[in-house]
mmCIF file of N, CA and C in Angstrom:
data_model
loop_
_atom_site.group_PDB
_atom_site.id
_atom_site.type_symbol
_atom_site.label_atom_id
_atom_site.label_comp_id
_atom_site.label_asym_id
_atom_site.label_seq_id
_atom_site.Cartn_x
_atom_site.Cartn_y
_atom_site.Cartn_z
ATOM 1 N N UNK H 1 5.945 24.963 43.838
ATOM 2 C CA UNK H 1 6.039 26.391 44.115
ATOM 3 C C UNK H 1 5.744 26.646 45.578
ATOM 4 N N UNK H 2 6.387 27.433 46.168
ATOM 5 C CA UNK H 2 6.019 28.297 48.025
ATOM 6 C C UNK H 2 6.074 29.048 47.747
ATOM 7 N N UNK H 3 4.444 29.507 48.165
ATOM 8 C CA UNK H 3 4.561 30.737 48.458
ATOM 9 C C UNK H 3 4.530 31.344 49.748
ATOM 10 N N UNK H 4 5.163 32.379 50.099
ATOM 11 C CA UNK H 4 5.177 33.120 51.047
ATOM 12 C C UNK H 4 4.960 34.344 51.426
ATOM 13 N N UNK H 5 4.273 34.937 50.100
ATOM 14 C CA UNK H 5 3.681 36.191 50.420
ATOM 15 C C UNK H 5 2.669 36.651 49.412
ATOM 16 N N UNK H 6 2.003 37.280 49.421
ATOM 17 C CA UNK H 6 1.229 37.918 48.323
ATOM 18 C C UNK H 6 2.098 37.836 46.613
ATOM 19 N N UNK H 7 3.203 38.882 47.015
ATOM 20 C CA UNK H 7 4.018 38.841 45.567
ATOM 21 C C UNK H 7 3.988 37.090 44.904
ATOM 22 N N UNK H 8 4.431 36.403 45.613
ATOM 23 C CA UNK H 8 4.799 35.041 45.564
ATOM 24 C C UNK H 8 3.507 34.329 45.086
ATOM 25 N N UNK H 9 2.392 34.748 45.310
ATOM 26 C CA UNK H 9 1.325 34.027 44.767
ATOM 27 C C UNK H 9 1.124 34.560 43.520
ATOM 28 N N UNK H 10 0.633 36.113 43.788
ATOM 29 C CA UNK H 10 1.060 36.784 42.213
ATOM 30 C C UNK H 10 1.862 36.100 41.220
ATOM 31 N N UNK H 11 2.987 35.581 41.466
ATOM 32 C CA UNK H 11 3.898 34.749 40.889
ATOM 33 C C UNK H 11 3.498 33.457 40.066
ATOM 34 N N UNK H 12 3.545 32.791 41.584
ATOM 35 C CA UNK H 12 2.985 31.783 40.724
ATOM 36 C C UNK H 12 1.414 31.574 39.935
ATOM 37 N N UNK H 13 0.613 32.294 40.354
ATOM 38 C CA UNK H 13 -0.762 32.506 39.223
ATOM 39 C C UNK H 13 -0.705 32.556 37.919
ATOM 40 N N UNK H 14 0.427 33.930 37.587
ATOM 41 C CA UNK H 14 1.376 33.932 36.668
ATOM 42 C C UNK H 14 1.847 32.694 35.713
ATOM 43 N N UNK H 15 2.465 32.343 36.475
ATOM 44 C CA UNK H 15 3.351 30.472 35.934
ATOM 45 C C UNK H 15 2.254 30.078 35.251
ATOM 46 N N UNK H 16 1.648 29.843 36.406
ATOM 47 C CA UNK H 16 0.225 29.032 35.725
ATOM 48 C C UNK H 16 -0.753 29.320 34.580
ATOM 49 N N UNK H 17 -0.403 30.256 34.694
ATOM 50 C CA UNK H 17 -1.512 30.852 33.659
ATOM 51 C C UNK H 17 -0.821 30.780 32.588
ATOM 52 N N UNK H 18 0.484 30.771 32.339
ATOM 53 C CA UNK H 18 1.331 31.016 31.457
ATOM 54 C C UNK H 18 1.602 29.514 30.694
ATOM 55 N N UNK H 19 1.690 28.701 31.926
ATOM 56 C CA UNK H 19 2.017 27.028 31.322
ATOM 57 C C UNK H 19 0.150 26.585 31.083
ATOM 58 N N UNK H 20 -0.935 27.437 31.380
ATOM 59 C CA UNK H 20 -2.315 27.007 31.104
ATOM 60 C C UNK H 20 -1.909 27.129 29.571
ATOM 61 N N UNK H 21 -1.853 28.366 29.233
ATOM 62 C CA UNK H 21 -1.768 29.045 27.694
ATOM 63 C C UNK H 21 -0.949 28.285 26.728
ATOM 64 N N UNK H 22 0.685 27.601 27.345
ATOM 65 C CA UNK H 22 1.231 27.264 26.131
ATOM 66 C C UNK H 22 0.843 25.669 26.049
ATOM 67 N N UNK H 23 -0.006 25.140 27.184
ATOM 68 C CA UNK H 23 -0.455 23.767 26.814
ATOM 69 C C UNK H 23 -1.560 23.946 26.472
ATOM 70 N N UNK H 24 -2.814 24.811 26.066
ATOM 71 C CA UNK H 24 -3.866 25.013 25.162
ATOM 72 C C UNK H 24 -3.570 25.342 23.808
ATOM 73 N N UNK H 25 -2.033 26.201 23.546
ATOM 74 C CA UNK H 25 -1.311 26.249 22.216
ATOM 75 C C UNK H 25 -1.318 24.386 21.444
ATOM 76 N N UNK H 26 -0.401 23.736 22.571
ATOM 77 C CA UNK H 26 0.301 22.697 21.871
ATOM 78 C C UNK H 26 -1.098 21.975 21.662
ATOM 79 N N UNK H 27 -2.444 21.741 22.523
ATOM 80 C CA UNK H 27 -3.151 20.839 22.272
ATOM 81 C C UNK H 27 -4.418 21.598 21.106
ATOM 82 N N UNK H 28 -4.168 22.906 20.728
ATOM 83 C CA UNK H 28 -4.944 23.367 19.654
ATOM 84 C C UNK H 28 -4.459 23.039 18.100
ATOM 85 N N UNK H 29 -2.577 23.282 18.681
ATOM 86 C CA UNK H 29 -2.009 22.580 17.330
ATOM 87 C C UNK H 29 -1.885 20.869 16.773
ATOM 88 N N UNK H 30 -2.176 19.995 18.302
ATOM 89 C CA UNK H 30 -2.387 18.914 17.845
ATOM 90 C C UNK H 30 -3.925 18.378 16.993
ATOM 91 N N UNK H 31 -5.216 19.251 17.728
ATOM 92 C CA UNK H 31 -6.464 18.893 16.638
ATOM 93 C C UNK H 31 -6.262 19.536 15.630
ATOM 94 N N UNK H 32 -5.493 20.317 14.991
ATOM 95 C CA UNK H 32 -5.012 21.370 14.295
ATOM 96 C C UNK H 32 -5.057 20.248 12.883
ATOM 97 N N UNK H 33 -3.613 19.652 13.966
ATOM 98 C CA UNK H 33 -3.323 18.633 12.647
ATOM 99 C C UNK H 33 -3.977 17.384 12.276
ATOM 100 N N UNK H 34 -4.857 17.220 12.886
ATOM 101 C CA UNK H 34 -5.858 15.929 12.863
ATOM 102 C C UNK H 34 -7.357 16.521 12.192
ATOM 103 N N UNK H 35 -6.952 17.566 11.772
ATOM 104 C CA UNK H 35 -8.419 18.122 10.858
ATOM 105 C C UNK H 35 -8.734 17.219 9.730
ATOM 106 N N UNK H 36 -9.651 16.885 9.590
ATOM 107 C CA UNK H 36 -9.948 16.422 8.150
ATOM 108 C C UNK H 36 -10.670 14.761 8.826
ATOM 109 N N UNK H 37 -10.976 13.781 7.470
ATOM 110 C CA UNK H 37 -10.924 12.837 7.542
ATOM 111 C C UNK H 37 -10.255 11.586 8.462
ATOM 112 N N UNK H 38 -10.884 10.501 9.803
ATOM 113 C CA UNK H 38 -10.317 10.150 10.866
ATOM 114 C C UNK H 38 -9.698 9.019 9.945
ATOM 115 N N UNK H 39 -10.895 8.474 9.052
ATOM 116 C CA UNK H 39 -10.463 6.744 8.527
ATOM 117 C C UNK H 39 -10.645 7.314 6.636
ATOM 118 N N UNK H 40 -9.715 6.531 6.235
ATOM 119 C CA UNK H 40 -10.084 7.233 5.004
ATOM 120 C C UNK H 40 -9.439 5.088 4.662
ATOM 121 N N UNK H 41 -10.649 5.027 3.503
ATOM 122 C CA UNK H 41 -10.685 3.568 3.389
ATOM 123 C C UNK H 41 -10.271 3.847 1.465
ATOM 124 N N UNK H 42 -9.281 2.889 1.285
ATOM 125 C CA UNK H 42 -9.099 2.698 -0.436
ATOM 126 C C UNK H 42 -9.207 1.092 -0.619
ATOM 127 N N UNK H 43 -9.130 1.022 -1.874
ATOM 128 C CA UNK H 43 -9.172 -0.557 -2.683
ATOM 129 C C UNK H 43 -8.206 -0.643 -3.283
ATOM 130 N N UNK H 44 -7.972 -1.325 -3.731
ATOM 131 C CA UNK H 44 -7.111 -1.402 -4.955
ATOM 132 C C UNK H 44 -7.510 -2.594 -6.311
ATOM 133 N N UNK H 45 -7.354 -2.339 -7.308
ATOM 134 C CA UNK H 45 -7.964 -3.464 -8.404
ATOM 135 C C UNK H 45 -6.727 -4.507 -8.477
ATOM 136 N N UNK H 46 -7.392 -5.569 -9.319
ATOM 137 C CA UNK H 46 -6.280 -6.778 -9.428
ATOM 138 C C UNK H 46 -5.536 -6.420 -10.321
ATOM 139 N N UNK H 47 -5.647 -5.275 -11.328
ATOM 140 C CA UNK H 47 -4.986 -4.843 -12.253
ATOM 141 C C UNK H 47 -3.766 -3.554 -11.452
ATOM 142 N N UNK H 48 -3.567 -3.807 -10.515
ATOM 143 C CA UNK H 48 -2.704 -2.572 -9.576
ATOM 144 C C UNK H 48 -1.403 -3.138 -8.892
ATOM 145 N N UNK H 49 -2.112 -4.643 -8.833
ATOM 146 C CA UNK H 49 -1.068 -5.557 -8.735
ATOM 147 C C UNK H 49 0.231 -6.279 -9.333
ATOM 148 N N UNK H 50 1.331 -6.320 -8.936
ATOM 149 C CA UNK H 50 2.053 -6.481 -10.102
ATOM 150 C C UNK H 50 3.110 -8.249 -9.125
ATOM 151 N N UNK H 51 3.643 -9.098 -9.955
ATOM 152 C CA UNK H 51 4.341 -9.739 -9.808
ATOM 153 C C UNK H 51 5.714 -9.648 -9.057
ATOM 154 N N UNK H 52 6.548 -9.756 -8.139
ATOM 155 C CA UNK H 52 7.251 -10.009 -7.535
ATOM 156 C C UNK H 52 8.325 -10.925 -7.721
ATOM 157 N N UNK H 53 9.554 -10.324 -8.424
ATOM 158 C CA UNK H 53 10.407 -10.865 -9.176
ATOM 159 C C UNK H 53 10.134 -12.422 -9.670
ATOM 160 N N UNK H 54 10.937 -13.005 -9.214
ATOM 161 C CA UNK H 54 10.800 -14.466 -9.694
ATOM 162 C C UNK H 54 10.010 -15.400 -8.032
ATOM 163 N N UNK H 55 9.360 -14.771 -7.559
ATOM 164 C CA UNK H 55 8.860 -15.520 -6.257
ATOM 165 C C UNK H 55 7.569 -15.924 -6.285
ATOM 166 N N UNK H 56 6.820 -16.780 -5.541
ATOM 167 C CA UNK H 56 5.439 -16.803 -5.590
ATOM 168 C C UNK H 56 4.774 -15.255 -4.472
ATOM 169 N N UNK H 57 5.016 -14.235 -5.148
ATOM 170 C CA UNK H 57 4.539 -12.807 -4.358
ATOM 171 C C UNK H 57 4.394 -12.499 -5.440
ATOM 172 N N UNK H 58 3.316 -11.441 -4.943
ATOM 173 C CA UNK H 58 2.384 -10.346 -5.923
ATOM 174 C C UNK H 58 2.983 -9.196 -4.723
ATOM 175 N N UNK H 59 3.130 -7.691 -5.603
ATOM 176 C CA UNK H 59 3.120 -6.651 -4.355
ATOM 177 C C UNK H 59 2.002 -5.399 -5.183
ATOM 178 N N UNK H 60 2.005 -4.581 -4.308
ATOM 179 C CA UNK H 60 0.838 -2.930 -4.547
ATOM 180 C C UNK H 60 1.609 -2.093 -4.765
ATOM 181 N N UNK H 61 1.852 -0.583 -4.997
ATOM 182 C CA UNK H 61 2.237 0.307 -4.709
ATOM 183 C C UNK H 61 0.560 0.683 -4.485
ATOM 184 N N UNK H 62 0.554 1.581 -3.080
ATOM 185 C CA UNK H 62 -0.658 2.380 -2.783
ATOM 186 C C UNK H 62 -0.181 4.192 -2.729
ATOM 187 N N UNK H 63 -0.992 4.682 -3.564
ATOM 188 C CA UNK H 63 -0.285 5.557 -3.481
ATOM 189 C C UNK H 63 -1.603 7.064 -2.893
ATOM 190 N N UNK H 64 -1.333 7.775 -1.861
ATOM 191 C CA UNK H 64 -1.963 8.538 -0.803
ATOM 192 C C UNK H 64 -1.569 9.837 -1.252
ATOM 193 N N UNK H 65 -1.215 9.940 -2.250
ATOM 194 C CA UNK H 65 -0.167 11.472 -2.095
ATOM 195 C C UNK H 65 -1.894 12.258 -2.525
ATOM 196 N N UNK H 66 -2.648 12.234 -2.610
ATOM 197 C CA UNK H 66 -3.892 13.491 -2.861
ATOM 198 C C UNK H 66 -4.484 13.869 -1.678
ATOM 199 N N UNK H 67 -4.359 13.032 -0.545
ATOM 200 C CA UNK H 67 -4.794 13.421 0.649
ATOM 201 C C UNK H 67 -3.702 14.294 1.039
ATOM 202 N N UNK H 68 -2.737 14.995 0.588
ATOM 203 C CA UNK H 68 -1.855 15.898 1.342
ATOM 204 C C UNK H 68 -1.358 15.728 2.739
ATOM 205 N N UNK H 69 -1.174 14.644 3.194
ATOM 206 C CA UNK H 69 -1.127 14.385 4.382
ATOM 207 C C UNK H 69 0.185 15.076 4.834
ATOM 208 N N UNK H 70 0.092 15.923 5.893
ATOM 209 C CA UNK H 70 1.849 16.197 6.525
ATOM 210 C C UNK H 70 2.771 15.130 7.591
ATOM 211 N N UNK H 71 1.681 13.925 7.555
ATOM 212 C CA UNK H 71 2.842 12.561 8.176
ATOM 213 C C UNK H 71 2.499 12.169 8.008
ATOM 214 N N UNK H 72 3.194 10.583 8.116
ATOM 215 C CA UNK H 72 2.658 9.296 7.429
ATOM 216 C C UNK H 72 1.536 8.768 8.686
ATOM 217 N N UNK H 73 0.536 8.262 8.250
ATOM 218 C CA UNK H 73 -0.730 8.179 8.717
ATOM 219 C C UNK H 73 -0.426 6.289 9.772
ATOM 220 N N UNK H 74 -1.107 6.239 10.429
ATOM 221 C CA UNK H 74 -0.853 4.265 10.845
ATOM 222 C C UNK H 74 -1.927 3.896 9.429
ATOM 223 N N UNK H 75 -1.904 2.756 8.864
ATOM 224 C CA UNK H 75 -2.287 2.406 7.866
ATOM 225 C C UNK H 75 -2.470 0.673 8.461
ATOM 226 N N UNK H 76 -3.644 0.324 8.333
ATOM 227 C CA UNK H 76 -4.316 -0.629 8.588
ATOM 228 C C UNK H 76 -4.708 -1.488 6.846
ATOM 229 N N UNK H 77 -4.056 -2.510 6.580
ATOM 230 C CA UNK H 77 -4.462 -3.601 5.519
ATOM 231 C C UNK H 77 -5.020 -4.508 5.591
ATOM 232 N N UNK H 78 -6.036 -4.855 4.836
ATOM 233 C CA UNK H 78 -6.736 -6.682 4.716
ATOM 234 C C UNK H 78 -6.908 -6.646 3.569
ATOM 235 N N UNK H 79 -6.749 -8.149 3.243
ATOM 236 C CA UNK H 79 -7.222 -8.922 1.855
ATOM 237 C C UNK H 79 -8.575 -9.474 2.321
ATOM 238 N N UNK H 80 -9.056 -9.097 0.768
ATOM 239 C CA UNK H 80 -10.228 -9.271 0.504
ATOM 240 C C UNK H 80 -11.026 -10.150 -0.721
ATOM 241 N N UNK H 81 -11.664 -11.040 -1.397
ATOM 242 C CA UNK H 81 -11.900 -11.843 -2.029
ATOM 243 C C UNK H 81 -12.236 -13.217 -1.675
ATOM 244 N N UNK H 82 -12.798 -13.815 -2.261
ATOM 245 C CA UNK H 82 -13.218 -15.400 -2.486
ATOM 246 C C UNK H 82 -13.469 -16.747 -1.654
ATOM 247 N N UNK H 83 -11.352 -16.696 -1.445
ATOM 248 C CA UNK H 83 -11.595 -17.962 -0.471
ATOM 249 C C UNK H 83 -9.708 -18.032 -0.216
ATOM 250 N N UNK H 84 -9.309 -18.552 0.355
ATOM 251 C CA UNK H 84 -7.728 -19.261 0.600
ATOM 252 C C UNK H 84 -6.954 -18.022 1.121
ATOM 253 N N UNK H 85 -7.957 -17.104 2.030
ATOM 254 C CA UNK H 85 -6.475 -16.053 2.827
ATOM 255 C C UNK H 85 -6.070 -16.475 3.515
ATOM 256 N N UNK H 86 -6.568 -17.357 4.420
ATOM 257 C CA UNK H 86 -5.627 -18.473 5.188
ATOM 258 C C UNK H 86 -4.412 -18.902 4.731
ATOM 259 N N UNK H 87 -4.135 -19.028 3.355
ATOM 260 C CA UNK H 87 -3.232 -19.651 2.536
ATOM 261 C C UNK H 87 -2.214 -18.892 2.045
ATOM 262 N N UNK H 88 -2.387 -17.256 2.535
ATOM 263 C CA UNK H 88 -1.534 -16.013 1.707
ATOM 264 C C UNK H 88 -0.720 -15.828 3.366
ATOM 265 N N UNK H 89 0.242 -14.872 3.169
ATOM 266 C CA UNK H 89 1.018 -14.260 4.315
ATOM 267 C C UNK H 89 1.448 -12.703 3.776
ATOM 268 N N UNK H 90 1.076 -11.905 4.309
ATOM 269 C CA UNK H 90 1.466 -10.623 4.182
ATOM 270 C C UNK H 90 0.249 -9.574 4.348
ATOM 271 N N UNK H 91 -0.674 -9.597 4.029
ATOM 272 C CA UNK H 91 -1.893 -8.877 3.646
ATOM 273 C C UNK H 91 -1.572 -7.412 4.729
ATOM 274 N N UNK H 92 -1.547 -7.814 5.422
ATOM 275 C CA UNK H 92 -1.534 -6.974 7.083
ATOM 276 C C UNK H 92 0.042 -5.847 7.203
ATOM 277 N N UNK H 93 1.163 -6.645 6.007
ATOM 278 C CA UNK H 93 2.231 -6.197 6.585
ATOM 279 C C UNK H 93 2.538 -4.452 5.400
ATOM 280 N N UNK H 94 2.952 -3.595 6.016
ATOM 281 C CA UNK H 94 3.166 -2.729 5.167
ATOM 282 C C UNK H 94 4.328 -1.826 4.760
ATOM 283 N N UNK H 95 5.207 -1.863 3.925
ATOM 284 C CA UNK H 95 6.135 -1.681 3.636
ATOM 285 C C UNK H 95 6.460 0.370 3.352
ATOM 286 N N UNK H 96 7.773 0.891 3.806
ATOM 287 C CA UNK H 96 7.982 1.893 2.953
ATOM 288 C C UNK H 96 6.527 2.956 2.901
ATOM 289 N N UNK H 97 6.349 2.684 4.378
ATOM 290 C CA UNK H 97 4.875 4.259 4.460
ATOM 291 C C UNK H 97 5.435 5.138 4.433
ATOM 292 N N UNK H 98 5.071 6.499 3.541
ATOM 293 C CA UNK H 98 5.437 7.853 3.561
ATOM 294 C C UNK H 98 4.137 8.511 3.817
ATOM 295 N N UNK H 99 3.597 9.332 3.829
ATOM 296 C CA UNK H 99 2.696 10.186 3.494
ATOM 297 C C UNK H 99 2.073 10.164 2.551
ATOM 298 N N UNK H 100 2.645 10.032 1.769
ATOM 299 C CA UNK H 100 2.431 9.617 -0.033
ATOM 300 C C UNK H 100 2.240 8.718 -0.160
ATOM 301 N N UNK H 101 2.888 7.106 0.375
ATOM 302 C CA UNK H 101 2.052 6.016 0.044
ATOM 303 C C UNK H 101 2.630 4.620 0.330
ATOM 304 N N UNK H 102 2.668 3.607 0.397
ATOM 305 C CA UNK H 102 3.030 2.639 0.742
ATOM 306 C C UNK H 102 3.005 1.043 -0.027
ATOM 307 N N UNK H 103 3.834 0.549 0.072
ATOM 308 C CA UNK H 103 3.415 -1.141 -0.314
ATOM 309 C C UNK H 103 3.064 -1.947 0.281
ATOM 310 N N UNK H 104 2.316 -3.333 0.116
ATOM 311 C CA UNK H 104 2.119 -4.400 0.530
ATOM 312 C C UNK H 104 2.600 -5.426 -0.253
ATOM 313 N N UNK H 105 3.288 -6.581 0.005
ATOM 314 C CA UNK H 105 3.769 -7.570 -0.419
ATOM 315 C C UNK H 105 3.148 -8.974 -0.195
ATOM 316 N N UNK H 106 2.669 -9.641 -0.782
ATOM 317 C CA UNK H 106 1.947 -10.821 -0.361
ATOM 318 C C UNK H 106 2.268 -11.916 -1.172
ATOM 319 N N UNK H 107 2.582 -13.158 -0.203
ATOM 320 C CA UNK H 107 3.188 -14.405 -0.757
ATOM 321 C C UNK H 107 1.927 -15.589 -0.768
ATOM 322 N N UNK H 108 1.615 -16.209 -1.527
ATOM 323 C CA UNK H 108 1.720 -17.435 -0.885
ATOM 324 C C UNK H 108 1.927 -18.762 -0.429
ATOM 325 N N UNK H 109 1.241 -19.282 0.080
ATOM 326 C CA UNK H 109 2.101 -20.144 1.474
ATOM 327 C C UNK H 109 1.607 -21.701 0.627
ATOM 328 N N UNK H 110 2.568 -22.389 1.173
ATOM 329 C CA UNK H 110 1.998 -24.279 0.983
ATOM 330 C C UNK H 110 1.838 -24.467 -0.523
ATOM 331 N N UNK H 111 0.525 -24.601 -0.859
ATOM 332 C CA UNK H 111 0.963 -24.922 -2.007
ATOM 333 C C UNK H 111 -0.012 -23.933 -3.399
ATOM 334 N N UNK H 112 -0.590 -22.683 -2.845
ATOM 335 C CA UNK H 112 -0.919 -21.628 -3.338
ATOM 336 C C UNK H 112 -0.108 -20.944 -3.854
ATOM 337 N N UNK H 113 -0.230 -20.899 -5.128
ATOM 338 C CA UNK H 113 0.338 -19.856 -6.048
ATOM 339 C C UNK H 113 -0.502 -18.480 -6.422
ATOM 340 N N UNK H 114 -0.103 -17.593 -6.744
ATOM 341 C CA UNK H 114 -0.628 -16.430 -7.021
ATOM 342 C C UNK H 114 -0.261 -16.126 -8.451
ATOM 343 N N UNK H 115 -1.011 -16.044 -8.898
ATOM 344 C CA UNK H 115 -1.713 -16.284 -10.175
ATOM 345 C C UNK H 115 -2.487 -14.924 -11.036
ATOM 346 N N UNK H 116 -1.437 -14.102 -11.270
ATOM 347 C CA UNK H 116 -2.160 -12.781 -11.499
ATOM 348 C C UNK H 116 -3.000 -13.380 -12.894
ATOM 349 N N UNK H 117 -2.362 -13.685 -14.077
ATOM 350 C CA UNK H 117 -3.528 -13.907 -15.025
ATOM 351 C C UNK H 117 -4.398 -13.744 -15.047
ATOM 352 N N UNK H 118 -4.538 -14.932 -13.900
ATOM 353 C CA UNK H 118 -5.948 -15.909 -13.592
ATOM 354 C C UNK H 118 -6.752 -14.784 -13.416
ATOM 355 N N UNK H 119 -6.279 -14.192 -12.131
ATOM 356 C CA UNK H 119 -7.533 -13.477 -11.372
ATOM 357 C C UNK H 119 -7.257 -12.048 -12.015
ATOM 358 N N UNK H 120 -6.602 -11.453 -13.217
ATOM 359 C CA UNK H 120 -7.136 -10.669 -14.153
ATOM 360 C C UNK H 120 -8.369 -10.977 -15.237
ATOM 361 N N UNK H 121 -8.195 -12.300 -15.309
ATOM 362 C CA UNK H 121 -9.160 -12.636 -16.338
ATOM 363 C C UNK H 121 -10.341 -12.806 -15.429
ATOM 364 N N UNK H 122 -10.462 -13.212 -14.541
ATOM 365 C CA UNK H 122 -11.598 -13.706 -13.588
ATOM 366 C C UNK H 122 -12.443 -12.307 -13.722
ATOM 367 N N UNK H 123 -11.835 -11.270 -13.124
ATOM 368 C CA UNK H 123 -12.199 -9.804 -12.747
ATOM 369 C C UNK H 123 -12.814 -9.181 -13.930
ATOM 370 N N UNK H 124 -12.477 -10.038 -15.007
ATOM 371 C CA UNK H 124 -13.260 -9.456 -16.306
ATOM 372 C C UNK H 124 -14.893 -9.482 -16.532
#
């Protein structure tokens, strides 16, 4: 902006004040939408788990839809249990996030099988 006279500063004060206001709008509507809960942590049981056609994979459906969320959130996964995650591949990866909810798919590797039975009966 130049100014060159009184009016001209008038002016631009104006601007300013005007682009102050609609970038205190946009950054009131961004904490706006970040109200609530920052980390919101779930589990899931071994009974939530289901088999994966004919493969050595187990997958989740996780499902978020009670938090009302109006976008899909970044969603952070780990496996958790016993011993041999070294031995799985997927834990981390997450499939098909909506707002509502997402999958994880997990294989595993070498010579680990996944074994829902087992570790239904274990969990008993």
């Amino acid at each position: 902006l130049q100014c060159n006279d009184e009016k001209d500063i008038d002016a631009a004060i104006k601007i300013l004040n005007l682009k102050n206001a609609e970038l205190k709008k946009e950054i009131d509507a961004l904490k706006a939408d970040k109200v609530g809960p920052k980390c919101i942590c779930r589990k899931t049981s071994v009974n939530d788990w289901q088999k994966y056609q004919n493969s050595n994979g187990i997958y989740v459906d996780v499902d978020i839809s009670d938090l009302k969320l109006t976008k899909t959130p970044y969603i952070i996964t780990t496996l958790h249990g016993i011993g041999c995650h070294w031995m799985t591949t997927g834990a981390s990866s997450v499939y098909q996030a909506t707002n509502k909810g997402f999958k994880v798919y997990i294989r595993g590797t070498e010579n680990i099988v996944l074994n829902l039975d087992s570790a239904k009966a274990k969990d008993k």
